[in-house]
mmCIF file of N, CA and C in Angstrom:
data_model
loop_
_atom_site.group_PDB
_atom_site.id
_atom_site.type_symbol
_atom_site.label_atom_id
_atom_site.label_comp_id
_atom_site.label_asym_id
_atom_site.label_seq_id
_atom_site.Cartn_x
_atom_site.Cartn_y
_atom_site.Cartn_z
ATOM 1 N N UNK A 7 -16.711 28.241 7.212
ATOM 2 C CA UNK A 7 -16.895 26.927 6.631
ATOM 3 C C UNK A 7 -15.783 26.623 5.616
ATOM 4 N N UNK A 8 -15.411 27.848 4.609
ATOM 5 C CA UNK A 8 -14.643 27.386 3.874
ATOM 6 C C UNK A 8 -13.350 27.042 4.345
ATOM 7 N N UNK A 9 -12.678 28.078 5.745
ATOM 8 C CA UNK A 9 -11.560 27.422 5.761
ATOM 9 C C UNK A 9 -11.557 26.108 6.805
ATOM 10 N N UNK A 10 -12.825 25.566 7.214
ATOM 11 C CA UNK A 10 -12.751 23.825 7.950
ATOM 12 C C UNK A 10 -12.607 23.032 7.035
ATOM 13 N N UNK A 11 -13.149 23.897 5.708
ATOM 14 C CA UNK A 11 -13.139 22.516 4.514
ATOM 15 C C UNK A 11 -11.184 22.927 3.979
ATOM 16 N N UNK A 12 -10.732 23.668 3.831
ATOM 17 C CA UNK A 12 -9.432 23.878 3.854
ATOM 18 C C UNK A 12 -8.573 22.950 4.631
ATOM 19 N N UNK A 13 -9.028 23.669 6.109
ATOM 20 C CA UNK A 13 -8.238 23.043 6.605
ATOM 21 C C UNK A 13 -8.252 21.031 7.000
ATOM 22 N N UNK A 14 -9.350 20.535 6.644
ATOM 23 C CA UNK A 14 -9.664 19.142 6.534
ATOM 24 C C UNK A 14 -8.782 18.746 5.533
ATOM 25 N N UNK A 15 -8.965 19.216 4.181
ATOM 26 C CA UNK A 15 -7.864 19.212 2.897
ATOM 27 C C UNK A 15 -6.915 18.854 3.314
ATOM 28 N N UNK A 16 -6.288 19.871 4.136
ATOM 29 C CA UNK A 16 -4.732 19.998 4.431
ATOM 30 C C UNK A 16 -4.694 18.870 5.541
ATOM 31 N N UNK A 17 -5.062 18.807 6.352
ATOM 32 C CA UNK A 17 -4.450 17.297 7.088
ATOM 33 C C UNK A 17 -4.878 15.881 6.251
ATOM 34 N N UNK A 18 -5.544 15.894 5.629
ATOM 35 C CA UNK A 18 -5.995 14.586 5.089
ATOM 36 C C UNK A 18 -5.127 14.105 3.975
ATOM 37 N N UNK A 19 -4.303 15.523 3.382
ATOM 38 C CA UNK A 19 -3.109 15.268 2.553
ATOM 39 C C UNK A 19 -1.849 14.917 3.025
ATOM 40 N N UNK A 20 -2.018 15.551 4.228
ATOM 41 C CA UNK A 20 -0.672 15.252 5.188
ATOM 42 C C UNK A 20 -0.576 14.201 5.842
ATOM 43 N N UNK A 21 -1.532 13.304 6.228
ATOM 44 C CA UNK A 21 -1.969 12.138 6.426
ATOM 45 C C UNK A 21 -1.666 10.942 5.315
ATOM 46 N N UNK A 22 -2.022 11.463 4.294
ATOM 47 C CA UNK A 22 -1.987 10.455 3.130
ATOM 48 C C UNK A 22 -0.771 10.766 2.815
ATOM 49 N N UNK A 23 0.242 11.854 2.284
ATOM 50 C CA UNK A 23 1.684 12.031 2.309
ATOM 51 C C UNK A 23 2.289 11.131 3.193
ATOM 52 N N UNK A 24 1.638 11.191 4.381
ATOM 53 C CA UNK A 24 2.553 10.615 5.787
ATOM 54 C C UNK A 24 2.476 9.129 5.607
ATOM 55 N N UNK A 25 1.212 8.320 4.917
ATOM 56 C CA UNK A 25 1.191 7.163 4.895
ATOM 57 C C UNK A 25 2.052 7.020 3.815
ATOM 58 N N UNK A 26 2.250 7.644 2.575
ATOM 59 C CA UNK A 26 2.964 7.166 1.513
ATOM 60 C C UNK A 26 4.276 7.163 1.522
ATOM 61 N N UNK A 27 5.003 7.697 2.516
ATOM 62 C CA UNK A 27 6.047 7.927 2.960
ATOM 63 C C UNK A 27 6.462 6.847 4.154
ATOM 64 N N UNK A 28 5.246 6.115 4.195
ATOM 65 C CA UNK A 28 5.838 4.612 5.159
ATOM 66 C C UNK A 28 5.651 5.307 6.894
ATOM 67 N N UNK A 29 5.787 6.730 6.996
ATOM 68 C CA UNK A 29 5.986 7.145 8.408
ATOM 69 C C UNK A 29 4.420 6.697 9.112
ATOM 70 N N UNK A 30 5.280 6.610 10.424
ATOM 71 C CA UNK A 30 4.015 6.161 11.663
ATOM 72 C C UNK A 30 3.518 7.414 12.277
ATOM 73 N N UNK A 31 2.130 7.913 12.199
ATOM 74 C CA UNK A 31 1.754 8.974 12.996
ATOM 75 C C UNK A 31 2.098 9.222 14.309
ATOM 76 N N UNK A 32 2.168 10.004 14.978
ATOM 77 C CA UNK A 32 2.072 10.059 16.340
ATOM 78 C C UNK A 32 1.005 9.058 17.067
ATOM 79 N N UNK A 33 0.044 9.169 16.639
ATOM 80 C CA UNK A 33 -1.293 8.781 17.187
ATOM 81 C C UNK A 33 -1.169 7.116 17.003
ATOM 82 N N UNK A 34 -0.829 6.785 15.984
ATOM 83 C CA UNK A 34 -0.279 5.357 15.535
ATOM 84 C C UNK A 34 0.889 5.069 16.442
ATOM 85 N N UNK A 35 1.612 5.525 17.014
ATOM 86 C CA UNK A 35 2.875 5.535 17.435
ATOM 87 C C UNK A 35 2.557 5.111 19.174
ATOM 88 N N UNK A 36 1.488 6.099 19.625
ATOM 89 C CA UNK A 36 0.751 6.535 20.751
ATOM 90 C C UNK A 36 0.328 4.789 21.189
ATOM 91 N N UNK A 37 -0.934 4.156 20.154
ATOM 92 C CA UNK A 37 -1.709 2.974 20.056
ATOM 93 C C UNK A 37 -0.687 1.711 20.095
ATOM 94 N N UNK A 38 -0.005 2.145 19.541
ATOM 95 C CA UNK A 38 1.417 0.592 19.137
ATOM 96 C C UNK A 38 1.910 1.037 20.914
ATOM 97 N N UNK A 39 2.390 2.007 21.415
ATOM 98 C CA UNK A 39 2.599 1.959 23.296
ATOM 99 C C UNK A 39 2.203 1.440 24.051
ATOM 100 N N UNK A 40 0.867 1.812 23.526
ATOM 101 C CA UNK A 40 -0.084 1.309 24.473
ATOM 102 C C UNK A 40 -0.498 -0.201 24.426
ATOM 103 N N UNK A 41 -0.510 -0.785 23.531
ATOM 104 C CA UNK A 41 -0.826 -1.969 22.998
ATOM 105 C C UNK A 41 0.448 -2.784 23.756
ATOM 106 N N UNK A 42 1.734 -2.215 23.457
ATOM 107 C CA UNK A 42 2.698 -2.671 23.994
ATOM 108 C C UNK A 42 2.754 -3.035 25.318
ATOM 109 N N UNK A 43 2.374 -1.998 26.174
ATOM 110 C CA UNK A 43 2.193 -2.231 27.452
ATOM 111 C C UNK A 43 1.575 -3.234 28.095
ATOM 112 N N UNK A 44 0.009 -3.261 26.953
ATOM 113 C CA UNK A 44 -0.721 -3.888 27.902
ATOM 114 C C UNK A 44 -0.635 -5.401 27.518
ATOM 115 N N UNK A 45 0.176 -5.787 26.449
ATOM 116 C CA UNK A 45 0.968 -7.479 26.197
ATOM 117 C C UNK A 45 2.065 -7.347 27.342
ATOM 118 N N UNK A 46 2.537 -6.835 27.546
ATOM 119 C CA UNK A 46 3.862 -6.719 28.515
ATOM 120 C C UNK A 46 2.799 -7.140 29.773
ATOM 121 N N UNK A 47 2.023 -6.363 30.361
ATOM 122 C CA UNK A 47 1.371 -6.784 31.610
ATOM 123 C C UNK A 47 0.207 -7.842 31.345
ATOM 124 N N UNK A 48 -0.114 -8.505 30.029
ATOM 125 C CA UNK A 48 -1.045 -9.816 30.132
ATOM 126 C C UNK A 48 0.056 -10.795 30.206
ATOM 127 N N UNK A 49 0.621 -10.662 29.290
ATOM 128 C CA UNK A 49 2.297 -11.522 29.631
ATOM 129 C C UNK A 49 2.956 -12.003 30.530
ATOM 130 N N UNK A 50 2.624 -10.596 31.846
ATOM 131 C CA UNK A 50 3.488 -10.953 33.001
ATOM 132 C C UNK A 50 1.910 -11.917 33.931
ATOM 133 N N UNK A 51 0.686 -11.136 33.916
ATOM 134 C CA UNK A 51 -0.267 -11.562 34.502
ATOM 135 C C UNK A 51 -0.642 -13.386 34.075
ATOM 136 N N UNK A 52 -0.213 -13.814 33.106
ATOM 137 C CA UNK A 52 -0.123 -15.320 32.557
ATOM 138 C C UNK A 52 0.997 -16.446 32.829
ATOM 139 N N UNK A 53 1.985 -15.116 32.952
ATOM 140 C CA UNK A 53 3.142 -16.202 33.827
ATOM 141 C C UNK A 53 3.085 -16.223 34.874
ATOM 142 N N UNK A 54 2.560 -15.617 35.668
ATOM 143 C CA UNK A 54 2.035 -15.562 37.410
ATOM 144 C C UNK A 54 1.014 -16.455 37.455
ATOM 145 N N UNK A 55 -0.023 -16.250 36.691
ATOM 146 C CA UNK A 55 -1.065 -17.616 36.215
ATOM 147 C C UNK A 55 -0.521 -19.350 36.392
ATOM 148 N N UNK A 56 1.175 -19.396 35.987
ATOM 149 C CA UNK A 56 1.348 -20.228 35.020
ATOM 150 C C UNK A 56 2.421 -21.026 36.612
ATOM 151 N N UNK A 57 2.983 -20.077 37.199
ATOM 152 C CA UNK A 57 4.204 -20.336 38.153
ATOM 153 C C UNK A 57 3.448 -20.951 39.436
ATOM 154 N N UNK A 58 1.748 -20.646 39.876
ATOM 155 C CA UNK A 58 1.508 -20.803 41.229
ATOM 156 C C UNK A 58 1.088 -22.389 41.648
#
C-alpha cells in the first residue's frame, strides 16, 4: 500500500511539473490526434454533403 501511495505521489507530481512546464502529455497529445482526425473526416464527410 505504501508504495501505490508513493508511487501515485510520484506521477501526480510529474503530471503537475509537466503541466507547469506548459508540456503536452502523451495522452493529451494521443486525444488532440485523434480529435484531429476525426474533424479532418467530418470535414471531408460535409463537403461531400455539400458538392452532390
Amino acid at each position: 500500500m505504501v508504495y501505490f501511495m508513493e508511487h501515485s505521489i510520484k506521477a501526480i507530481r510529474e503530471k503537475e511539473e509537466a503541466a507547469a512546464a506548459g508540456g503536452t502529455s502523451p495522452e493529451d497529445k494521443k486525444r488532440i490526434d485523434d480529435i484531429e482526425k476525426d474533424l479532418g473526416e467530418l470535414s471531408g464527410a460535409i463537403e461531400r454533403g455539400l458538392t452532390k
